[in-house]
Coordinates of C-alpha atoms and ligand atoms in Angstrom, one line a residue:
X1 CA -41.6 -30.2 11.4
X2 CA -38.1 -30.4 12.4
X3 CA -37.3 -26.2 12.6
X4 CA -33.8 -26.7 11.2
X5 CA -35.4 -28.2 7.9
X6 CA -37.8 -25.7 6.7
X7 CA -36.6 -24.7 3.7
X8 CA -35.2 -20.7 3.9
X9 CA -36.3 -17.6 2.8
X10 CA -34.9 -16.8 -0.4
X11 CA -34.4 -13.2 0.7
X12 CA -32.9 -14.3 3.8
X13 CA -30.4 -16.5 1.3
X14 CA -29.7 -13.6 -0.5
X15 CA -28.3 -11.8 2.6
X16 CA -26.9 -14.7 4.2
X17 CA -24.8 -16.1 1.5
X18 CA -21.1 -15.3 1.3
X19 CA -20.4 -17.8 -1.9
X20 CA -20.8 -14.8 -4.6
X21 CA -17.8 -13.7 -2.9
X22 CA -15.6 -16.1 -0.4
X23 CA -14.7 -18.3 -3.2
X24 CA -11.8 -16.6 -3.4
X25 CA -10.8 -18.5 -0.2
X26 CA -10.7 -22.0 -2.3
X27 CA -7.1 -22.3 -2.2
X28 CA -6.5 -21.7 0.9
X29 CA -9.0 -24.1 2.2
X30 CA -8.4 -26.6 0.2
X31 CA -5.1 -26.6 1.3
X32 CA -6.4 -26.0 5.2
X33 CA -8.2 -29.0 4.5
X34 CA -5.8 -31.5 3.2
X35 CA -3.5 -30.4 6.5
X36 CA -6.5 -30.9 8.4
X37 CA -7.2 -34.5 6.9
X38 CA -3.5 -35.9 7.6
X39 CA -2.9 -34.3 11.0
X40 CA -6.6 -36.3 11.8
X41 CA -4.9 -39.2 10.2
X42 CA -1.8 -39.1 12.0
X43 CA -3.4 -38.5 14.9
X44 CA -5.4 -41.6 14.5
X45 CA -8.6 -39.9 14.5
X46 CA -9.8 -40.7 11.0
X47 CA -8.3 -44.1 9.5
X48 CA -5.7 -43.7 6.9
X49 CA -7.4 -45.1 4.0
X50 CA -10.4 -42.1 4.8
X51 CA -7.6 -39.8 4.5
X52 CA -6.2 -41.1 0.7
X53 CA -10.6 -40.9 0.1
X54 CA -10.4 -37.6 1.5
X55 CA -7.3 -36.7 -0.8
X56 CA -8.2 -38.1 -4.0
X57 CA -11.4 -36.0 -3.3
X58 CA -10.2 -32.7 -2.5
X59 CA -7.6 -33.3 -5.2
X60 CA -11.0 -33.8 -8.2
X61 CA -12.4 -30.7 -6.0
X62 CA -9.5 -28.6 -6.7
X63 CA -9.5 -29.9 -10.5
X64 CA -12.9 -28.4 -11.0
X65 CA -12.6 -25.1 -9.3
X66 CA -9.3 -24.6 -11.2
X67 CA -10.8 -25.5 -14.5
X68 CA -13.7 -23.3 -13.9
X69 CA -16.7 -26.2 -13.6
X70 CA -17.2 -26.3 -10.2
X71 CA -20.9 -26.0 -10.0
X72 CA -22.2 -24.3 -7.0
X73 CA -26.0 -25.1 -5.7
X74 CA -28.6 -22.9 -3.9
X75 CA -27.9 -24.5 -0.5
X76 CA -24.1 -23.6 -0.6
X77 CA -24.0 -20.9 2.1
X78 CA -20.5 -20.7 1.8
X79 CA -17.2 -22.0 0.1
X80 CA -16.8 -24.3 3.0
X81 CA -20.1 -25.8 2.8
X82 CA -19.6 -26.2 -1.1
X83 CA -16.7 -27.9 -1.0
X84 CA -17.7 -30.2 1.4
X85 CA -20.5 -31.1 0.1
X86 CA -18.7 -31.4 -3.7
X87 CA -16.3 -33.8 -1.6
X88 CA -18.8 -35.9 -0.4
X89 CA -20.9 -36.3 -3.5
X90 CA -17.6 -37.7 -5.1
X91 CA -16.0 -39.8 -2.2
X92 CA -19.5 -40.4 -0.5
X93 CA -20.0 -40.4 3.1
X94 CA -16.3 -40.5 4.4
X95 CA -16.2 -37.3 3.2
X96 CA -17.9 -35.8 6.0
X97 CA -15.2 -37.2 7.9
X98 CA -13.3 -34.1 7.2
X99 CA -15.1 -31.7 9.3
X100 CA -14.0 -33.9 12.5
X101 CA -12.9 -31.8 15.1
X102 CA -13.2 -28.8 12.9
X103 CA -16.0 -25.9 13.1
X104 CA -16.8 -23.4 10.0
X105 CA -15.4 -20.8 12.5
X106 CA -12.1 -21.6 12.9
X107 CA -11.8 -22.8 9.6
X108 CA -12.9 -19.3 8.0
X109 CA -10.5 -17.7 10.5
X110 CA -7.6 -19.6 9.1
X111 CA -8.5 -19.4 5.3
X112 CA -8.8 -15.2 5.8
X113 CA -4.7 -15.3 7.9
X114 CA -3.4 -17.0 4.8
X115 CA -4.7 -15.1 2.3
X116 CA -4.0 -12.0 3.7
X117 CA -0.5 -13.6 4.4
X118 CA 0.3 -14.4 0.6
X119 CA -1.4 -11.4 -0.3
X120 CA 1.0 -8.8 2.3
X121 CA 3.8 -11.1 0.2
X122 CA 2.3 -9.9 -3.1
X123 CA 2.4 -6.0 -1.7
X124 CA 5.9 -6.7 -0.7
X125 CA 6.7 -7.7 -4.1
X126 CA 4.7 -5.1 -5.7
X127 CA 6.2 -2.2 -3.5
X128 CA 10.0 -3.2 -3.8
X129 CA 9.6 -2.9 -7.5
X130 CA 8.0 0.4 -7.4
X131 CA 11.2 1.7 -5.4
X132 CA 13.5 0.1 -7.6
X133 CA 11.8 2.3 -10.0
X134 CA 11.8 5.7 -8.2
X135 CA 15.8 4.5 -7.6
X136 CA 16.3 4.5 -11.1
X137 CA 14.2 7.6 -11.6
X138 CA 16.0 9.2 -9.0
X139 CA 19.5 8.3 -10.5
X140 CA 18.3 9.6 -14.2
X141 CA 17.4 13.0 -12.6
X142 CA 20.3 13.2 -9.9
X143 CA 20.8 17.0 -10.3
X144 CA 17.7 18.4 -12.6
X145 CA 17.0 21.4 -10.6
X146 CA 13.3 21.9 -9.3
X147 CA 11.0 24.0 -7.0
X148 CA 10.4 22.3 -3.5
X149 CA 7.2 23.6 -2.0
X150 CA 5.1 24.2 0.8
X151 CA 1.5 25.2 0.9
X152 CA 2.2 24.5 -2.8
X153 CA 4.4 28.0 -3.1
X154 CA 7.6 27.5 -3.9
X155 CA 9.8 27.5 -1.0
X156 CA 13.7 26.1 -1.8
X157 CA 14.7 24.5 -4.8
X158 CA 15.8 21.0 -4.7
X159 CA 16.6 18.0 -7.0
X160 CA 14.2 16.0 -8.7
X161 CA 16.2 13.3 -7.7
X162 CA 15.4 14.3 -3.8
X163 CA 11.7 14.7 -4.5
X164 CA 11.1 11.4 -6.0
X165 CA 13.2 9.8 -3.2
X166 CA 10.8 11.2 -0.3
X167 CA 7.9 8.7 -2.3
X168 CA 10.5 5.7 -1.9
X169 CA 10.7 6.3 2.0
X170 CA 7.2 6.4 2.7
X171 CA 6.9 3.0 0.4
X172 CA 9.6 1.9 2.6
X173 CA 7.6 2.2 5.6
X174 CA 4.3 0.8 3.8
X175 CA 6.6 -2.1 3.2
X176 CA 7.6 -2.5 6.8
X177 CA 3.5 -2.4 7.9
X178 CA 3.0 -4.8 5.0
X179 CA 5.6 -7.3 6.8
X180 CA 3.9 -6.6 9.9
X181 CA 0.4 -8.4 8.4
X182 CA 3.3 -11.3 8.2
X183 CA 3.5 -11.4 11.9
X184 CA 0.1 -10.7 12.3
X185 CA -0.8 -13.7 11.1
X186 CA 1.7 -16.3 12.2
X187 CA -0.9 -17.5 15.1
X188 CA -3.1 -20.2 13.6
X189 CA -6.9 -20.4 14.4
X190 CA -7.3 -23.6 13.4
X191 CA -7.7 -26.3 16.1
X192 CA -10.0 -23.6 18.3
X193 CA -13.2 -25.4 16.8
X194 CA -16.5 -23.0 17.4
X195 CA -14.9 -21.4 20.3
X196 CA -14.1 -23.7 23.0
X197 CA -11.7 -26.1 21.8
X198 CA -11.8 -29.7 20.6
X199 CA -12.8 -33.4 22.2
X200 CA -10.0 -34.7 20.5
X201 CA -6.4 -34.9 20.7
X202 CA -5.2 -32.7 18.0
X203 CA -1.8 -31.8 17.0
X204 CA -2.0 -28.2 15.9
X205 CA 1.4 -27.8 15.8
X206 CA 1.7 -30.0 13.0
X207 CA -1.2 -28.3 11.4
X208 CA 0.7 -24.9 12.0
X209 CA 3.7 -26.6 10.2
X210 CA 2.3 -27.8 7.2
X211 CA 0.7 -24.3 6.4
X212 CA 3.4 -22.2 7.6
X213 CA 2.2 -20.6 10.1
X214 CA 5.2 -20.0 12.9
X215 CA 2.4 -21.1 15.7
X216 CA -0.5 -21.4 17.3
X217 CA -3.3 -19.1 18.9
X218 CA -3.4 -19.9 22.8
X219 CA -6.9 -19.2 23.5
X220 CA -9.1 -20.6 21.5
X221 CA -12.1 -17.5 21.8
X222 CA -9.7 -15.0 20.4
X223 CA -9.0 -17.8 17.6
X224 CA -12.2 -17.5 16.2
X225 CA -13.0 -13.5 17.1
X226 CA -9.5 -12.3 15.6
X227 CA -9.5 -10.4 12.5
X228 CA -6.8 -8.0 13.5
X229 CA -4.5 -9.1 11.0
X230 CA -7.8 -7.8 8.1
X231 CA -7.2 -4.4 10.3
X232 CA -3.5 -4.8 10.3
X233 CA -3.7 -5.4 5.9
X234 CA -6.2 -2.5 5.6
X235 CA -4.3 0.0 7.3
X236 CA -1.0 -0.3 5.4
X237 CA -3.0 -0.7 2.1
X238 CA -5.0 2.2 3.3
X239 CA -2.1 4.1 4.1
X240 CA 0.2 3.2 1.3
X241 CA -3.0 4.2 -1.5
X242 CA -2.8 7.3 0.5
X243 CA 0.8 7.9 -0.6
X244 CA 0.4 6.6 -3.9
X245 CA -3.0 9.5 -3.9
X246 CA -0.2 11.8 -3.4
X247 CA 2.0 10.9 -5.8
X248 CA -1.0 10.9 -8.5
X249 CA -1.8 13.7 -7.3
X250 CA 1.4 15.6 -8.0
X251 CA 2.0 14.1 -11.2
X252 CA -1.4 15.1 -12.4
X253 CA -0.5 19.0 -11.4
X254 CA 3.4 18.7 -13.1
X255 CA 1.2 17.6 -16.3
X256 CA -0.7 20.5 -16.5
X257 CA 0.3 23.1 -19.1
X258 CA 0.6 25.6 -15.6
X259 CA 3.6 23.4 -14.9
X260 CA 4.9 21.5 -17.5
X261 CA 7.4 19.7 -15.7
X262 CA 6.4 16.1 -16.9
X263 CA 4.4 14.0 -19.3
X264 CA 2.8 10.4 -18.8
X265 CA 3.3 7.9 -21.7
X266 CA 0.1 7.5 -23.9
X267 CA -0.6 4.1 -22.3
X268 CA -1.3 6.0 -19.1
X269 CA -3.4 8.6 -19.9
X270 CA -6.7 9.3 -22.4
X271 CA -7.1 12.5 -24.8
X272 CA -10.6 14.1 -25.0
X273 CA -13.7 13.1 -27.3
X274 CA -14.3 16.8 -27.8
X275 CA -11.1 18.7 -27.5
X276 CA -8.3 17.3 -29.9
X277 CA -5.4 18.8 -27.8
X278 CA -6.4 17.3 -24.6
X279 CA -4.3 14.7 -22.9
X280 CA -6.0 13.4 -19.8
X281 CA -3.1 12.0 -17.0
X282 CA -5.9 9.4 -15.9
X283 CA -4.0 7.0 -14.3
X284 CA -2.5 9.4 -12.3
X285 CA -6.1 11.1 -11.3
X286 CA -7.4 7.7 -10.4
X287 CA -4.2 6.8 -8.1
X288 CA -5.3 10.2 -6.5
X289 CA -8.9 8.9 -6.4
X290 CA -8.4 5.7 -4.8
X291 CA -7.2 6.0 -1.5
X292 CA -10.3 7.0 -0.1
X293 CA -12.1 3.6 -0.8
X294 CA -9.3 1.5 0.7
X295 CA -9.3 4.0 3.6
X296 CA -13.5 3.2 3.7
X297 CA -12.8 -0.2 3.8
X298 CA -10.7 0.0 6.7
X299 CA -13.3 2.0 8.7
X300 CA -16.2 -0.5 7.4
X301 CA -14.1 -3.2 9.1
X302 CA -13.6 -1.3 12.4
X303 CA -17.5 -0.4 12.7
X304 CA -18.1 -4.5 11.9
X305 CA -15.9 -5.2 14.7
X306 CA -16.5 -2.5 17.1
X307 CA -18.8 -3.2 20.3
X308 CA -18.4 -7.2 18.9
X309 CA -18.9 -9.7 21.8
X310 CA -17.0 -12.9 21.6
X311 CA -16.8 -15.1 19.7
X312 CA -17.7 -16.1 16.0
X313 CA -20.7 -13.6 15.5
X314 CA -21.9 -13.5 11.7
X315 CA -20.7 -10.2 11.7
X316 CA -17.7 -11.3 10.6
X317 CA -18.5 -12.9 7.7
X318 CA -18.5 -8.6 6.5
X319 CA -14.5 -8.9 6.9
X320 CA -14.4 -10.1 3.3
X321 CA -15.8 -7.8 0.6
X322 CA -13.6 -5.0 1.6
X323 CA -10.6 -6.9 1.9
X324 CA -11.0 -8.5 -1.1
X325 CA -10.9 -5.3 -2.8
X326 CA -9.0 -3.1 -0.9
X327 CA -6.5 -6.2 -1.9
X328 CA -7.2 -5.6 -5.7
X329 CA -7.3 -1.7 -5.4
X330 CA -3.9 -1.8 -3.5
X331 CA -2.5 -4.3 -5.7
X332 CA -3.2 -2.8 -9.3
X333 CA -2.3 0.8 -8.2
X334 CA 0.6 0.1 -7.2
X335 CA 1.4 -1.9 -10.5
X336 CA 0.6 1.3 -12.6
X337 CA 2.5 3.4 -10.3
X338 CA 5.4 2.1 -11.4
X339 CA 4.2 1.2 -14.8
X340 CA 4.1 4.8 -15.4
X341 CA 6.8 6.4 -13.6
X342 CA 9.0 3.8 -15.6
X343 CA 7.5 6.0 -18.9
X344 CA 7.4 9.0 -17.8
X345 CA 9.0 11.8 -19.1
X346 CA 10.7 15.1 -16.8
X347 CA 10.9 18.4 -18.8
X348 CA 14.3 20.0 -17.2
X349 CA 14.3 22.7 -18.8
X350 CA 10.7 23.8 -17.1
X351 CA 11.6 22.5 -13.9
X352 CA 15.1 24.7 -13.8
X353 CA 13.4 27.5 -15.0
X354 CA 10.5 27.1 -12.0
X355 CA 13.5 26.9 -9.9
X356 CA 15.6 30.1 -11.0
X357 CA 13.0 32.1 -9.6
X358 CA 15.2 34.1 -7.0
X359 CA 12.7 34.7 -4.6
X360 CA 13.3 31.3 -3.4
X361 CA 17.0 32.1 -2.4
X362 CA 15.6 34.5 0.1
X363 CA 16.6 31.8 3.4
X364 CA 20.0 31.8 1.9
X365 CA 20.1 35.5 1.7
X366 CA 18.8 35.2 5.3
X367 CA 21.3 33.0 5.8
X368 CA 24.2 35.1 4.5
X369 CA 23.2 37.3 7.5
X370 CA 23.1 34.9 10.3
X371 CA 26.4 33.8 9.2
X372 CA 27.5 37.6 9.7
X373 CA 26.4 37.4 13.3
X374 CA 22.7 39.1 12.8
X375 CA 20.0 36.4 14.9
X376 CA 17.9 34.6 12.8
X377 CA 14.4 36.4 13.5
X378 CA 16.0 39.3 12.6
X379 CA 17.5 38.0 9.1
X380 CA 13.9 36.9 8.6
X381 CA 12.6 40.9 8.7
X382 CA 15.3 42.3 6.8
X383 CA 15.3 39.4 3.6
X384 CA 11.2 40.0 3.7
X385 CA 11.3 43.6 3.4
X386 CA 14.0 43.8 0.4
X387 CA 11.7 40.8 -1.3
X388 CA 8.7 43.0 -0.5
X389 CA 10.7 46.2 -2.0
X390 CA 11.7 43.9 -5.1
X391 CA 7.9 42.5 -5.9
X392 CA 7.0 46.6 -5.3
X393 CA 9.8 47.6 -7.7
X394 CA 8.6 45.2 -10.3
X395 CA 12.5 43.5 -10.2
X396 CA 14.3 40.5 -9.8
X397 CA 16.4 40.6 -6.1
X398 CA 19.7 40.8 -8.6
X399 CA 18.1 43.6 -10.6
X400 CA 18.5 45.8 -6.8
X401 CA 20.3 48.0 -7.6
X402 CA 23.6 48.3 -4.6
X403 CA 21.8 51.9 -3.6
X404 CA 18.1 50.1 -3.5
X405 CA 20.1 47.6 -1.3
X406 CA 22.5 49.7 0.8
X407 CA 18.7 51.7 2.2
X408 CA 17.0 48.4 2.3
X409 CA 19.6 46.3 4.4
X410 CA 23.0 47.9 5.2
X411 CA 23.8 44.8 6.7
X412 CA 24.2 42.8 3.1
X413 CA 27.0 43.7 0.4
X414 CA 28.6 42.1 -2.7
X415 CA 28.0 38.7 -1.6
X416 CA 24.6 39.0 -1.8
X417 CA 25.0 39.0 -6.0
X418 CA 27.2 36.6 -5.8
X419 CA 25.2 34.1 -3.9
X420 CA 22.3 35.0 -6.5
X421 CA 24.8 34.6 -9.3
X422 CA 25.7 30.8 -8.0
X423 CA 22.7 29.4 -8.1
X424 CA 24.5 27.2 -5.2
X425 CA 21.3 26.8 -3.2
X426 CA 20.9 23.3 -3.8
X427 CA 24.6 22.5 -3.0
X428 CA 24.7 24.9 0.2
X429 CA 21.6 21.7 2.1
X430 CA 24.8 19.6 3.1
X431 CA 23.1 18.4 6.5
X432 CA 22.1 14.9 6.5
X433 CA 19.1 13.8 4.4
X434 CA 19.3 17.2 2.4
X435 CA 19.5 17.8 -1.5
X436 CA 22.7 18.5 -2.1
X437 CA 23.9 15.9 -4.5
X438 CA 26.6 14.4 -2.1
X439 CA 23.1 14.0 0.4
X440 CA 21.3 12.2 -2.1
X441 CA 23.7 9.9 -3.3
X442 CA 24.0 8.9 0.4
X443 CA 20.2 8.5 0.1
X444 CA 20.6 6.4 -3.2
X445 CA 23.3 4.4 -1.5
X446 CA 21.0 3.5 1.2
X447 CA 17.8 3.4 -0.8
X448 CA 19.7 0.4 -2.3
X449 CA 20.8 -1.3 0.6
X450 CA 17.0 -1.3 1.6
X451 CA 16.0 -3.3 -1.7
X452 CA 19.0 -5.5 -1.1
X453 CA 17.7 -5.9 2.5
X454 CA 14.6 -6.5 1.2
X455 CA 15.3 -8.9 -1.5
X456 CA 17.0 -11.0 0.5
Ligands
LIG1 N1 -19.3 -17.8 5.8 C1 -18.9 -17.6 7.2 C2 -18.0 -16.4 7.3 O1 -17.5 -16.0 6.3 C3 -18.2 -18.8 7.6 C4 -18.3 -19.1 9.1 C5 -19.7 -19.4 9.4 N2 -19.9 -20.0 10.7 C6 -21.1 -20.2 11.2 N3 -21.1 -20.6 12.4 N4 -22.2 -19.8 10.6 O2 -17.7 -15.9 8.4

């Protein structure tokens, strides 16, 4: 008869259920709920002897889910529903006291801003150790001598030190968006009901307190609707699996036998079932692989919210799945990141010898003749056409001879050995935030103010 008792399509059940997933919200709501309870309480809306009831009964709900024998029933569309109906089959009835001047909307929206909360705190964590690590890495390998590149051909040479340094600034700035998602979420939902408010005089200031949120959302419609701060976690974990896909990426080419600048620690990487002298870098090849699915989830949230009208839709109920594991893809790359960088091991000898290759002094040479007065441009021609005789002649730019070099560019003399003797290339990029080893232990010095900073 009544149309909101006919039993439901099993199908539909299938599709509408979010328990197979949203339990992952339990502690959050349970703790959402016992703020809820008191603030009711205090405010004299439910008697204080419902609230110890409503306590002791959240308090047995908690037990079971923690010890794993919470059962869950057909008709439990969601963590919410389960646990209030777990509450009231142990407190009875004055356990659907809880629910009072609550609605599944606002509650949701509230359980999602704290876990993404603790969870930006977790990324925090996990990123600050990973740039303690490139620190030390970076200190270890202050002046080992490697090619820089662009287009991947090498350009300049620079330090290792300088290279691994670059990956601790962009973590840096995934560590700022990450604190960001901290603001993001500071406004509590709670207290917004479906959409339109309360009939009751709430205190949702004291709610705000008790969870730590640093207020409260002024309009209750953009309470329930908000999931900016799910956007605001997915793009810095999107971004920042990006940059750890770039780092994996690199280390997977300096492992090759092409290379052979470094080598990942057994734990880190698998030989082959067919080729005995095969070792795979695959933790390196999956941070490379990652990115792309935390970067999906981002876009599958965008397209869920996109052309959404106000307010709760069930739409949103699709914020979770790819949070949860763009959460759990963020979080364990960024453990092996620097699980492995803290065993990896740097060949110098390879990486100097990749970095000898004269050809890569040629904007010094260049440089020798801008310092004599001849513009730039110009420097540019002259040092391409004596590389391009040298490549021709089948010789090193030091084995021109000072004939080959007098017809190629009048312009240069003995210094041009003797800056090719040096090797001084490295120690010649004084400007600020270059790799001359004075540059980067300014960068070191402030690398480490940043973890202080951060610490603190
Ligand atoms: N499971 C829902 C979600 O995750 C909870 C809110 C449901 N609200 C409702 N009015 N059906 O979004």
């Amino acid at each position: 008869m009544g149309r909101f008792r006919d039993p439901q399509d099993p199908l539909f059940q299938a599709l509408n259920s979010s328990i197979a997933f949203d339990y992952r919200l339990a502690p959050y709501d349970l703790e959402q709920s016992l703020a809820h309870a008191r603030m009711l309480a205090r405010s004299n809306i439910i008697a204080d002897d419902d609230l110890e009831q409503i306590e002791r009964g959240l308090a047995a709900v908690r037990e079971e889910i923690e010890g794993d024998s919470f059962v869950v029933t057909e008709d439990d569309e969601d963590l919410h529903m389960a646990i209030e109906r777990r509450l009231t089959e142990i407190v009875g009835p004055v356990g659907g006291k809880l629910h009072t001047a609550r609605s599944r909307n606002d509650q949701v929206a509230t359980d999602v801003a704290m876990l993404v909360r603790a969870h930006s705190l977790d990324a925090r964590e996990l990123l600050q150790r990973l740039m303690a690590t490139l620190v030390e890495l970076a200190e270890h390998h202050l002046d080992w001598r490697m090619p820089g590149y662009t287009h991947l051909q090498r350009a300049q040479p620079v330090y290792l030190s300088h290279h691994l340094l670059a990956y601790f600034w962009k973590f840096r700035r995934d560590l700022q968006r990450f604190n960001f998602c901290m603001t993001a979420t500071d406004d509590l939902p709670l207290g917004a009901g479906a959409l339109a408010g309360v009939n009751f005089d709430t205190s949702r200031m004291f709610v705000a307190q008790e969870l730590g949120f640093g207020g409260i959302a002024e309009n209750s419609l953009d309470a329930v609707s908000n999931r900016d701060f799910v956007l605001d976690y997915l793009a810095a974990a999107a971004t920042c699996a990006t940059h750890l896909s770039q780092l994996g990426s690199e280390i997977v080419l300096w492992s090759t036998a092409e290379f052979g600048f470094c080598e990942v620690a057994d734990a880190f990487s698998s030989g082959s079932s067919l080729m005995p002298q095969k070792k795979n870098p695959d933790a390196a090849e999956l941070l490379r692989a990652k990115a792309p699915r935390v970067v999906g989830h981002l876009v599958t949230l965008h397209g869920v919210l996109h052309g959404l009208p106000l307010t709760y839709n069930k739409d949103l109920q699709e914020d979770k799945e790819p949070l949860f594991d763009a959460i759990d893809t963020v979080e364990l790359c960024l453990r092996v990141a620097a699980d492995m960088l803290q065993s990896i091991e740097f060949n110098r000898e390879r990486m100097a010898e990749a970095a000898s290759d004269e050809f890569i002094a040629a904007t010094d040479v260049a440089d020798l003749l801008v310092r004599r007065g001849v513009p730039f441009r110009e420097a540019h021609g002259i040092v391409g056409g004596v590389v391009r005789a040298a490549v021709e002649r089948g010789k090193k730019l030091s084995e021109l001879t000072e004939e080959e070099l007098a017809e190629l560019a009048p312009q240069l003399d003995g210094e041009f050995y003797d800056l090719l003797d040096e090797r001084s290339w490295l120690e010649s990029k004084v400007s600020d935030g270059g790799t001359a080893t004075a540059r980067v232990r300014d960068q070191l010095a402030q690398a480490r103010q940043v973890l202080r900073e951060a610490r603190a």
